Short mmCIF file of C-alpha atoms and ligand atoms in Angstrom, two decimals:
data_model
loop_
_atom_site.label_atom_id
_atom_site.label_comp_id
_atom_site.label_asym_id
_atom_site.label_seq_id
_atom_site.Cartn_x
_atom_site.Cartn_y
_atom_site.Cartn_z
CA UNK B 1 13.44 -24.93 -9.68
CA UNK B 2 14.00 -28.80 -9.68
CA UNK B 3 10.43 -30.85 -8.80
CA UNK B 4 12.55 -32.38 -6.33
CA UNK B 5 13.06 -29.16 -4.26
CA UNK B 6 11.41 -27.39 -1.20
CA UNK B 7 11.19 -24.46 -2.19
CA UNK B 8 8.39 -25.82 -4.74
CA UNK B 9 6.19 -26.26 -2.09
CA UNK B 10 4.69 -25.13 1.16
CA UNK B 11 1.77 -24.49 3.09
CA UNK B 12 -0.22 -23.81 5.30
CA UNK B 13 -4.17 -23.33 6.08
CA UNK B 14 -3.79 -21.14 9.25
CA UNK B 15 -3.01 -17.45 9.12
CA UNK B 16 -0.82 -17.21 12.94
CA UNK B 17 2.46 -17.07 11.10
CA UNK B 18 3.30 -19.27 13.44
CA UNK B 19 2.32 -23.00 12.96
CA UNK B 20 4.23 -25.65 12.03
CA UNK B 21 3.65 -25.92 8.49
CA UNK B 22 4.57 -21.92 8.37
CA UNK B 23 8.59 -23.40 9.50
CA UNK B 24 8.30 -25.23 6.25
CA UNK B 25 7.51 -22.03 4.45
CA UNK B 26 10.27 -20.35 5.73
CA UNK B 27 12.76 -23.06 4.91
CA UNK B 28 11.79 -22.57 1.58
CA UNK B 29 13.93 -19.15 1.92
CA UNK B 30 17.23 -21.12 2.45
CA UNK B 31 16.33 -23.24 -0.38
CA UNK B 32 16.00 -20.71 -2.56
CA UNK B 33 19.24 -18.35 -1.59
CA UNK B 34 21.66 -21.26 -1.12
CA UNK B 35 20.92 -21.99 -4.81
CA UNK B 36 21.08 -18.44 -5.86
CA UNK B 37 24.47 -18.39 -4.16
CA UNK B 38 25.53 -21.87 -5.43
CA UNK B 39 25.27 -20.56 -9.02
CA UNK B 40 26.47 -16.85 -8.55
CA UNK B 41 29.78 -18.30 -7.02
CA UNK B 42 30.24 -20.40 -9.76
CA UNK B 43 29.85 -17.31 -12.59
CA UNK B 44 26.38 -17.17 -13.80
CA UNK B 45 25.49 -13.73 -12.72
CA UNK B 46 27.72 -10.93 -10.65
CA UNK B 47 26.41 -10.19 -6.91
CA UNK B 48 28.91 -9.37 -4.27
CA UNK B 49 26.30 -9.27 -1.12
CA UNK B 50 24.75 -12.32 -1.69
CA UNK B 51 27.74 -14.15 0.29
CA UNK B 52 27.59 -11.73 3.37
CA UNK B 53 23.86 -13.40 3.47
CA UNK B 54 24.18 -16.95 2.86
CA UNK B 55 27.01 -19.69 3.23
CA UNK B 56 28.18 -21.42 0.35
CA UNK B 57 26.75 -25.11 -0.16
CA UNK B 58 29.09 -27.95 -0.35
CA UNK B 59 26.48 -29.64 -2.96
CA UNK B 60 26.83 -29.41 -6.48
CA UNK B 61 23.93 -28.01 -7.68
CA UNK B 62 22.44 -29.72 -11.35
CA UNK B 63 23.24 -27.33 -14.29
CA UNK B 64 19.37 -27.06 -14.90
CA UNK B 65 19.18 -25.72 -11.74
CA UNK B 66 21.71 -23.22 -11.94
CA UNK B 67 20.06 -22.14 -15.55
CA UNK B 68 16.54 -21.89 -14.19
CA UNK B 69 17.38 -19.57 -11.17
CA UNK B 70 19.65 -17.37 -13.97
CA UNK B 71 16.64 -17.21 -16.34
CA UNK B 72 14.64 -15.96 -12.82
CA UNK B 73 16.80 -13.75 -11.74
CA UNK B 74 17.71 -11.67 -15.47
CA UNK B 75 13.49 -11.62 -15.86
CA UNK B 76 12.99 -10.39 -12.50
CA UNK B 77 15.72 -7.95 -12.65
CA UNK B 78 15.03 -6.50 -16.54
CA UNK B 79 11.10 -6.42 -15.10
CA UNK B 80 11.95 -4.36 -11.94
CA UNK B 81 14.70 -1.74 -13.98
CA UNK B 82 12.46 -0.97 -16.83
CA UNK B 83 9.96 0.15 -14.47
CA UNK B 84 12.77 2.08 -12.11
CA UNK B 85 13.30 3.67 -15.92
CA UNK B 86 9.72 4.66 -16.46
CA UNK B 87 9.63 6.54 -13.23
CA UNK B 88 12.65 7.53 -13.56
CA UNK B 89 13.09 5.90 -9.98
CA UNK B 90 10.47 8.65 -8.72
CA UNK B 91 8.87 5.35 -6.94
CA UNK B 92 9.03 2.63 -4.44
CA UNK B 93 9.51 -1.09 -4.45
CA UNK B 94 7.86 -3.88 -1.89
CA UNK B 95 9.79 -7.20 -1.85
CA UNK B 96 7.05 -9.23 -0.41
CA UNK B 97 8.48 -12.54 1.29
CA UNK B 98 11.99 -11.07 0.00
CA UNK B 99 14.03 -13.71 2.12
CA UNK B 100 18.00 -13.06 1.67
CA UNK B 101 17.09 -11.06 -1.66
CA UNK B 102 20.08 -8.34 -2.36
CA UNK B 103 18.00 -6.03 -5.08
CA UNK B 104 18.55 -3.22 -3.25
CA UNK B 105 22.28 -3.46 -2.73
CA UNK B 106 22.48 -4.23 -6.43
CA UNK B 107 20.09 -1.19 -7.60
CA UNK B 108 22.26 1.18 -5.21
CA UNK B 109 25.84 0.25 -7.20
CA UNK B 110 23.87 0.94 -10.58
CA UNK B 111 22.28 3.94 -9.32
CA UNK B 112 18.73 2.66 -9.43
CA UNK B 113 17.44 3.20 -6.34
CA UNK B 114 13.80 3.80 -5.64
CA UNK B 115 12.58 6.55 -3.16
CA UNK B 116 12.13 4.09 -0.92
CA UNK B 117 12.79 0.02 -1.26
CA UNK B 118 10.71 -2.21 1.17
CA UNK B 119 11.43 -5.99 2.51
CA UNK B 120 9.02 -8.27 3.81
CA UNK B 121 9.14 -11.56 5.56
CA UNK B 122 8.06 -13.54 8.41
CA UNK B 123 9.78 -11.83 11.95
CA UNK B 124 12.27 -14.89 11.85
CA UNK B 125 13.38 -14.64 8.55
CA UNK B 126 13.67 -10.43 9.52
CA UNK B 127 15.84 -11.67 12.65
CA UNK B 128 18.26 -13.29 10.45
CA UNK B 129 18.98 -10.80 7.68
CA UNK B 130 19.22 -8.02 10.20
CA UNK B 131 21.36 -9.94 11.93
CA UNK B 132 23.75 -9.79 9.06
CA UNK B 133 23.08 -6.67 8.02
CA UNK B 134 24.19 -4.76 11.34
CA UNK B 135 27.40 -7.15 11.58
CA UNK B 136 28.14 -7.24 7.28
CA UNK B 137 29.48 -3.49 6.93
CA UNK B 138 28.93 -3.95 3.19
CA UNK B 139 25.31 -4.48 4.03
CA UNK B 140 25.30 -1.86 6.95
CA UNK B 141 27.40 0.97 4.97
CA UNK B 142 24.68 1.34 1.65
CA UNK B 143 21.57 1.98 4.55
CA UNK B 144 23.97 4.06 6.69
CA UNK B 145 25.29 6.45 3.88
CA UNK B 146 21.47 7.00 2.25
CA UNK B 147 20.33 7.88 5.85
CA UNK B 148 20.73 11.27 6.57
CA UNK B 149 19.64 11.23 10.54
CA UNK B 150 21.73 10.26 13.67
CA UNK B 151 19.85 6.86 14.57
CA UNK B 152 17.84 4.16 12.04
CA UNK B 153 14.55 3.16 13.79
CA UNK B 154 15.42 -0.86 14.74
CA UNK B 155 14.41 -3.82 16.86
CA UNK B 156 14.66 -7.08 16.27
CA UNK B 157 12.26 -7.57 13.39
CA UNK B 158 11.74 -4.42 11.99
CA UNK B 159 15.14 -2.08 10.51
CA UNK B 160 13.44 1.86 8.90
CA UNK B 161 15.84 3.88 7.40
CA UNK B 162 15.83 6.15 4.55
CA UNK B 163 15.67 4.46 1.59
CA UNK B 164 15.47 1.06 2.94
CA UNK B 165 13.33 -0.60 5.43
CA UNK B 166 12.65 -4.60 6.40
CA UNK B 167 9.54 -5.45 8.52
CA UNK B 168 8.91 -8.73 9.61
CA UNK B 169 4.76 -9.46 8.97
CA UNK B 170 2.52 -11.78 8.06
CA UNK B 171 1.46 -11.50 4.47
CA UNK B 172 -1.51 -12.99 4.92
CA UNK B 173 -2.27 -10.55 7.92
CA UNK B 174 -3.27 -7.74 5.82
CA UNK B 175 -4.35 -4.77 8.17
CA UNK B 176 -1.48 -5.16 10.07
CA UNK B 177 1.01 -5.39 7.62
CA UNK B 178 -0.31 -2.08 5.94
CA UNK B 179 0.13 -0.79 9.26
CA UNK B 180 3.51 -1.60 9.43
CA UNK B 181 4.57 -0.41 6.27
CA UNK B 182 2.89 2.95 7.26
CA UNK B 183 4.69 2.79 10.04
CA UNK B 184 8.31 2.98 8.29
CA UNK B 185 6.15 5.68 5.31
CA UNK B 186 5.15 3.85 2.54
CA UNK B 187 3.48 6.26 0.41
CA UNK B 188 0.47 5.60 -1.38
CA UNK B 189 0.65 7.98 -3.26
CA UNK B 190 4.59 6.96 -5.19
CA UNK B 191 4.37 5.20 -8.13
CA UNK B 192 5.12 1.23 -6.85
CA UNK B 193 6.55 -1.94 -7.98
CA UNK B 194 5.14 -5.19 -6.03
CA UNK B 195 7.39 -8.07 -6.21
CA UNK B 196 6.46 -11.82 -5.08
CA UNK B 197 8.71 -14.09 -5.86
CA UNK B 198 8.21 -17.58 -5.29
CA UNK B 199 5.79 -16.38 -2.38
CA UNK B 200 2.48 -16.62 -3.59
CA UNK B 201 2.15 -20.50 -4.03
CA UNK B 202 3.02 -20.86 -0.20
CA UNK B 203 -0.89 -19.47 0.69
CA UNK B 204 -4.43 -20.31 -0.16
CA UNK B 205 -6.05 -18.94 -3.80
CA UNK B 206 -7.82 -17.07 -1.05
CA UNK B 207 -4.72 -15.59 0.79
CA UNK B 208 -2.88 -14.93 -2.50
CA UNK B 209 -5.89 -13.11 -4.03
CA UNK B 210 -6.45 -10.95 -1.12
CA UNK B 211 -2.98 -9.56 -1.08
CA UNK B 212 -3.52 -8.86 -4.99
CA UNK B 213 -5.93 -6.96 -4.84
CA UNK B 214 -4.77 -5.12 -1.58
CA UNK B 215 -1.78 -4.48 -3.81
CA UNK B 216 -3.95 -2.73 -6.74
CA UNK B 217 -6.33 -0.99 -4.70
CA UNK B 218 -3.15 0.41 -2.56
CA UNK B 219 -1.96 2.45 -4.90
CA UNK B 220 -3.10 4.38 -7.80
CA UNK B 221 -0.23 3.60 -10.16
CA UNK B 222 1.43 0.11 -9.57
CA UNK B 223 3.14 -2.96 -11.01
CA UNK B 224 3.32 -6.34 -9.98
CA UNK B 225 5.48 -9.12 -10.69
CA UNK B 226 5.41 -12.24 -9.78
CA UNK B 227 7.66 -15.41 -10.64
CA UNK B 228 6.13 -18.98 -9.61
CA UNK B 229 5.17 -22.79 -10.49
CA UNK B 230 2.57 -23.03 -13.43
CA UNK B 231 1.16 -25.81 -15.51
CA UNK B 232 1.29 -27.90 -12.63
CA UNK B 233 -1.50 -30.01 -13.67
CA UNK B 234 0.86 -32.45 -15.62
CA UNK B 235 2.85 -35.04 -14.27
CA UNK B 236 5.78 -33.52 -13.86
CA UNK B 237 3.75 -31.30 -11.50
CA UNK B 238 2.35 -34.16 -9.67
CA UNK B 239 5.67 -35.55 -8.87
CA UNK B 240 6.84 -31.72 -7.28
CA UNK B 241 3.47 -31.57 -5.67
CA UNK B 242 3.85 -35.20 -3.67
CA UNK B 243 7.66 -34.87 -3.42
CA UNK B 244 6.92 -31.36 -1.17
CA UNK B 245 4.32 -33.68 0.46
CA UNK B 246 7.02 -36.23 1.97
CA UNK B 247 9.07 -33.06 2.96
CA UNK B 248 5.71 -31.91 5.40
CA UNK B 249 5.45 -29.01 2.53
CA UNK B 250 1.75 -28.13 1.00
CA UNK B 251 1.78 -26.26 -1.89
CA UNK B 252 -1.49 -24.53 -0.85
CA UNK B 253 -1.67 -22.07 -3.67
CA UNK B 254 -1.53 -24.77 -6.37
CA UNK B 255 -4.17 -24.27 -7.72
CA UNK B 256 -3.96 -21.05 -9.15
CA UNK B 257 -0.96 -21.94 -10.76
CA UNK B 258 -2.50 -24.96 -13.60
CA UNK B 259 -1.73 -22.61 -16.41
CA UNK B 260 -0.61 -19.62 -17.64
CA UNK B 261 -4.02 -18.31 -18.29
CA UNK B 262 -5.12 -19.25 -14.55
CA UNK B 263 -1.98 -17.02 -13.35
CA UNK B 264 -2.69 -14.08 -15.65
CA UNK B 265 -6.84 -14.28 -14.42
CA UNK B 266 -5.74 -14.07 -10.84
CA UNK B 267 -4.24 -10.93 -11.64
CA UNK B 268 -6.93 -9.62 -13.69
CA UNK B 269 -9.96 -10.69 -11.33
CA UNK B 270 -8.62 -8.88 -8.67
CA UNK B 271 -7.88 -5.51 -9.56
CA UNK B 272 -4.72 -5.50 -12.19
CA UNK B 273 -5.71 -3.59 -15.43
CA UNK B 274 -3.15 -5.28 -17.26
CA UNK B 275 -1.59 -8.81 -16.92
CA UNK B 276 1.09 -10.52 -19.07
CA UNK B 277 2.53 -14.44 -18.08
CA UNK B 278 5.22 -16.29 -19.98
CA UNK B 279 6.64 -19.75 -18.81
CA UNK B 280 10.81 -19.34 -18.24
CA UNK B 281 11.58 -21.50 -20.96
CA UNK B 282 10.03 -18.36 -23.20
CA UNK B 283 12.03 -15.95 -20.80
CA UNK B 284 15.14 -17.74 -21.30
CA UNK B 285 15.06 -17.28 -24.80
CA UNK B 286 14.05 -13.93 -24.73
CA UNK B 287 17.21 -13.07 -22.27
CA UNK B 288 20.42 -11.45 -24.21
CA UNK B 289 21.71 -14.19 -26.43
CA UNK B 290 25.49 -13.46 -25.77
CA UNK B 291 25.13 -13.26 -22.09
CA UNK B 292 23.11 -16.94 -22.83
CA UNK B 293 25.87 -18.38 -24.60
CA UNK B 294 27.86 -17.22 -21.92
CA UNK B 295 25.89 -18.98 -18.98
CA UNK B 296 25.68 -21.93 -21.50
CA UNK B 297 29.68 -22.35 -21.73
CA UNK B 298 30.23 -22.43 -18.13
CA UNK B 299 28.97 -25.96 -17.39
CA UNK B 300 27.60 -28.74 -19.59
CA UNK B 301 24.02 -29.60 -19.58
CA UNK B 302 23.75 -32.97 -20.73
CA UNK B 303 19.80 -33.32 -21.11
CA UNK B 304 18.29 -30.02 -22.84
CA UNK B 305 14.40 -31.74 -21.95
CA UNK B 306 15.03 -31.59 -18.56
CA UNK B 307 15.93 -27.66 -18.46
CA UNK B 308 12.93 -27.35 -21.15
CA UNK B 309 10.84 -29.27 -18.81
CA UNK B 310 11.62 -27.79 -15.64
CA UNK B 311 11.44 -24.03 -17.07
CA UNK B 312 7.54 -25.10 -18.55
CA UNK B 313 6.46 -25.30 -14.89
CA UNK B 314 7.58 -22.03 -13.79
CA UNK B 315 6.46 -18.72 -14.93
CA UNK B 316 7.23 -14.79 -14.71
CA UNK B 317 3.95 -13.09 -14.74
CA UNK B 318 3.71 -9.16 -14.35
CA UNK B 319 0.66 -6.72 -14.17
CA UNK B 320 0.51 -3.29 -14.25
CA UNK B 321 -2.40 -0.35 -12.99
CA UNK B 322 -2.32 2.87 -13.90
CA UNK B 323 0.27 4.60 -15.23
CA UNK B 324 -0.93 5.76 -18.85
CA UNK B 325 1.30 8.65 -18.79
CA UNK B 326 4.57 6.52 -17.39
CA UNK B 327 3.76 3.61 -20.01
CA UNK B 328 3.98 1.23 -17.52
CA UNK B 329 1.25 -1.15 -20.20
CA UNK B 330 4.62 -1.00 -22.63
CA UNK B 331 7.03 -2.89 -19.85
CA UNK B 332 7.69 -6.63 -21.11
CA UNK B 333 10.51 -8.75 -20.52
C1 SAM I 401 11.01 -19.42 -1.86
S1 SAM I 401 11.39 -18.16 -0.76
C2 SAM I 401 11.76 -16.85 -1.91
C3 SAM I 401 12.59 -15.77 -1.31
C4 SAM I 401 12.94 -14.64 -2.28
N1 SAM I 401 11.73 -14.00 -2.77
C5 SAM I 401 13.75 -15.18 -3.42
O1 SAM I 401 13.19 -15.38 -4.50
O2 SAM I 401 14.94 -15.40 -3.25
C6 SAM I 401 9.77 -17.69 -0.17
C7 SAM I 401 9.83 -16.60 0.88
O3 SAM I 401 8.50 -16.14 1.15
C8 SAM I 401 8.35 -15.99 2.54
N2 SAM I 401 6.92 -16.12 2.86
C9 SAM I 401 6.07 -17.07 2.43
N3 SAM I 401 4.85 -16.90 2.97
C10 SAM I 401 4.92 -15.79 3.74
C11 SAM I 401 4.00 -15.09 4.56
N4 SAM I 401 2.74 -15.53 4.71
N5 SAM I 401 4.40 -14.00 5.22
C12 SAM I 401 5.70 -13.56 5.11
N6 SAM I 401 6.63 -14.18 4.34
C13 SAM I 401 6.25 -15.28 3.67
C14 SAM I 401 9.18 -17.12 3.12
O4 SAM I 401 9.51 -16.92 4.47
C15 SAM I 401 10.40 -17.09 2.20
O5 SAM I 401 11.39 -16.22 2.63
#
């Protein structure tokens, strides 16, 4: 979350997947999961796979920190569950650019799983998590026990079981990332969540577009959501923007995310019927206000402006198509 971090930021103006500003990109997925880790070991929310993914960091991360990735976390998570509700998990889910992310471990102990749940990355990300997942038997025992064949289909970047599959693609390769997904049966024809989080900024306005409105004119009943930087047009953004720069991170999609209203028209212009954005400082106060106070007690946050300012220049937005009958329009966090 902090203006000072990677994760704010990457980059990159070629489509291989492979350049050097694309390493940059996929540093941004350590970034983000040693600080999810950071604040789940010290209390702020309960997720017992995250360590089998991640180490622990020896840094004390800043309370406003800890506070922002809670508030992203509770809104992703309340987001993705009232939809599993609505279709009474008669759906799937694709985790685009999912990194370490442990939703479907989590959704499987509350009995939430989709039909299917899909995770994509870029191949060396997919390397690593596999990696742990064949040698974590907390991770390997959930995919095992939902697959009812002898053998999962799995190389090194690609695991199909099931219920659960993780591809390593290109998001801005679209054709052959549909293929792959094919590949391990996606089904067009499922009601389906579309999560990006903290993945869109990292391509063009082009890139990001085009995998919006792949999304929407994939399926006939869908939802997205999507949690990145907005109102970056301020100084506070400025400073993220050229800290990223001295870190050889571009924050090519920055555009799109001035304001709230340019984040909710991206979604709108390209296929989303209906489109709702909120900064996290709203979210925040939206969340439960005893689990709050109960975040709040666990460390002391000496500044309240900078959580408040921090939280303005990120957002949750979520869009939904379809779905009259499910009343996916009536999901809000
Ligand atoms: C900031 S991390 C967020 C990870 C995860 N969504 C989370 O919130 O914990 C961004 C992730 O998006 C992935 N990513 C960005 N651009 C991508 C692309 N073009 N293709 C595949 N993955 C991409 C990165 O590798 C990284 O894992």
């Amino acid at each position: 979350m902090a203006a000072n971090r990677r994760e704010s930021s990457p980059f990159a103006s070629s489509s291989s997947g492979s350049n050097a500003d694309d390493e940059g990109v996929r540093g941004t997925c350590e970034d983000a999961s040693v600080c999810k880790r950071y604040a789940v070991s010290i209390g702020y929310w309960h997720d017992p796979y995250i360590e089998h993914l991640v180490r622990l960091s020896k840094e004390r991360k800043a309370p406003e920190i800890n506070r922002g990735y809670f508030a992203r976390v509770q809104g992703v998570s309340q987001l993705t569950k009232a939809f599993l509700r609505k279709t009474e998990c008669h759906c799937q889910i694709l985790n685009l650019g999912a990194g370490m992310d442990t939703i479907f471990w989590n959704l499987k102990d509350e009995d939430l799983l989709p039909s299917k749940y899909f995770e994509v990355d870029f191949p060396a990300i997919v390397t690593r998590k596999l990696h742990n997942i064949k040698n974590k038997p907390a991770l390997a025992k959930p995919i095992v026990e939902l697959h009812s064949e002898d053998t999962l289909k799995m190389d090194g970047h690609m695991l199909d079981s099931k219920r659960y599959a993780i591809i390593g693609a290109d998001l801005r390769e679209l054709p052959q990332l549909e293929e792959k997904l094919k590949k391990c049966n996606m089904n067009t024809q499922l009601p389906t969540l579309v999560i990006t989080e903290c993945v869109l900024v990292y391509m063009t306005p082009e890139q990001s577009a085009n995998l919006i409105k792949w999304a929407a004119n994939s399926f006939e009943t869908a939802m997205f959501i999507n949690y990145e930087q907005v109102n970056m047009d301020d100084r506070f953004g400025q400073i993220m923007i050229e800290n990223l720069w001295r870190r050889q991170c571009h924050l090519a999609g920055v555009e799109t995310c001035k304001s709230l209203e340019s984040q909710r028209e991206r979604l709108l212009s390209n296929g989303w019927e209906t489109a709702s954005v909120v900064d996290m400082m709203e979210v925040y106060s939206r969340l439960p206000q005893a689990e709050v106070s109960r975040i709040e007690s666990l460390e002391f946050l000496d500044e309240k402006e900078l959580l408040e300012q921090l939280m303005h220049h990120y957002c949750l937005c979520w869009a939904t198509r379809g779905g009259q009958d499910l009343g996916l329009k009536e999901i809000a966090c």
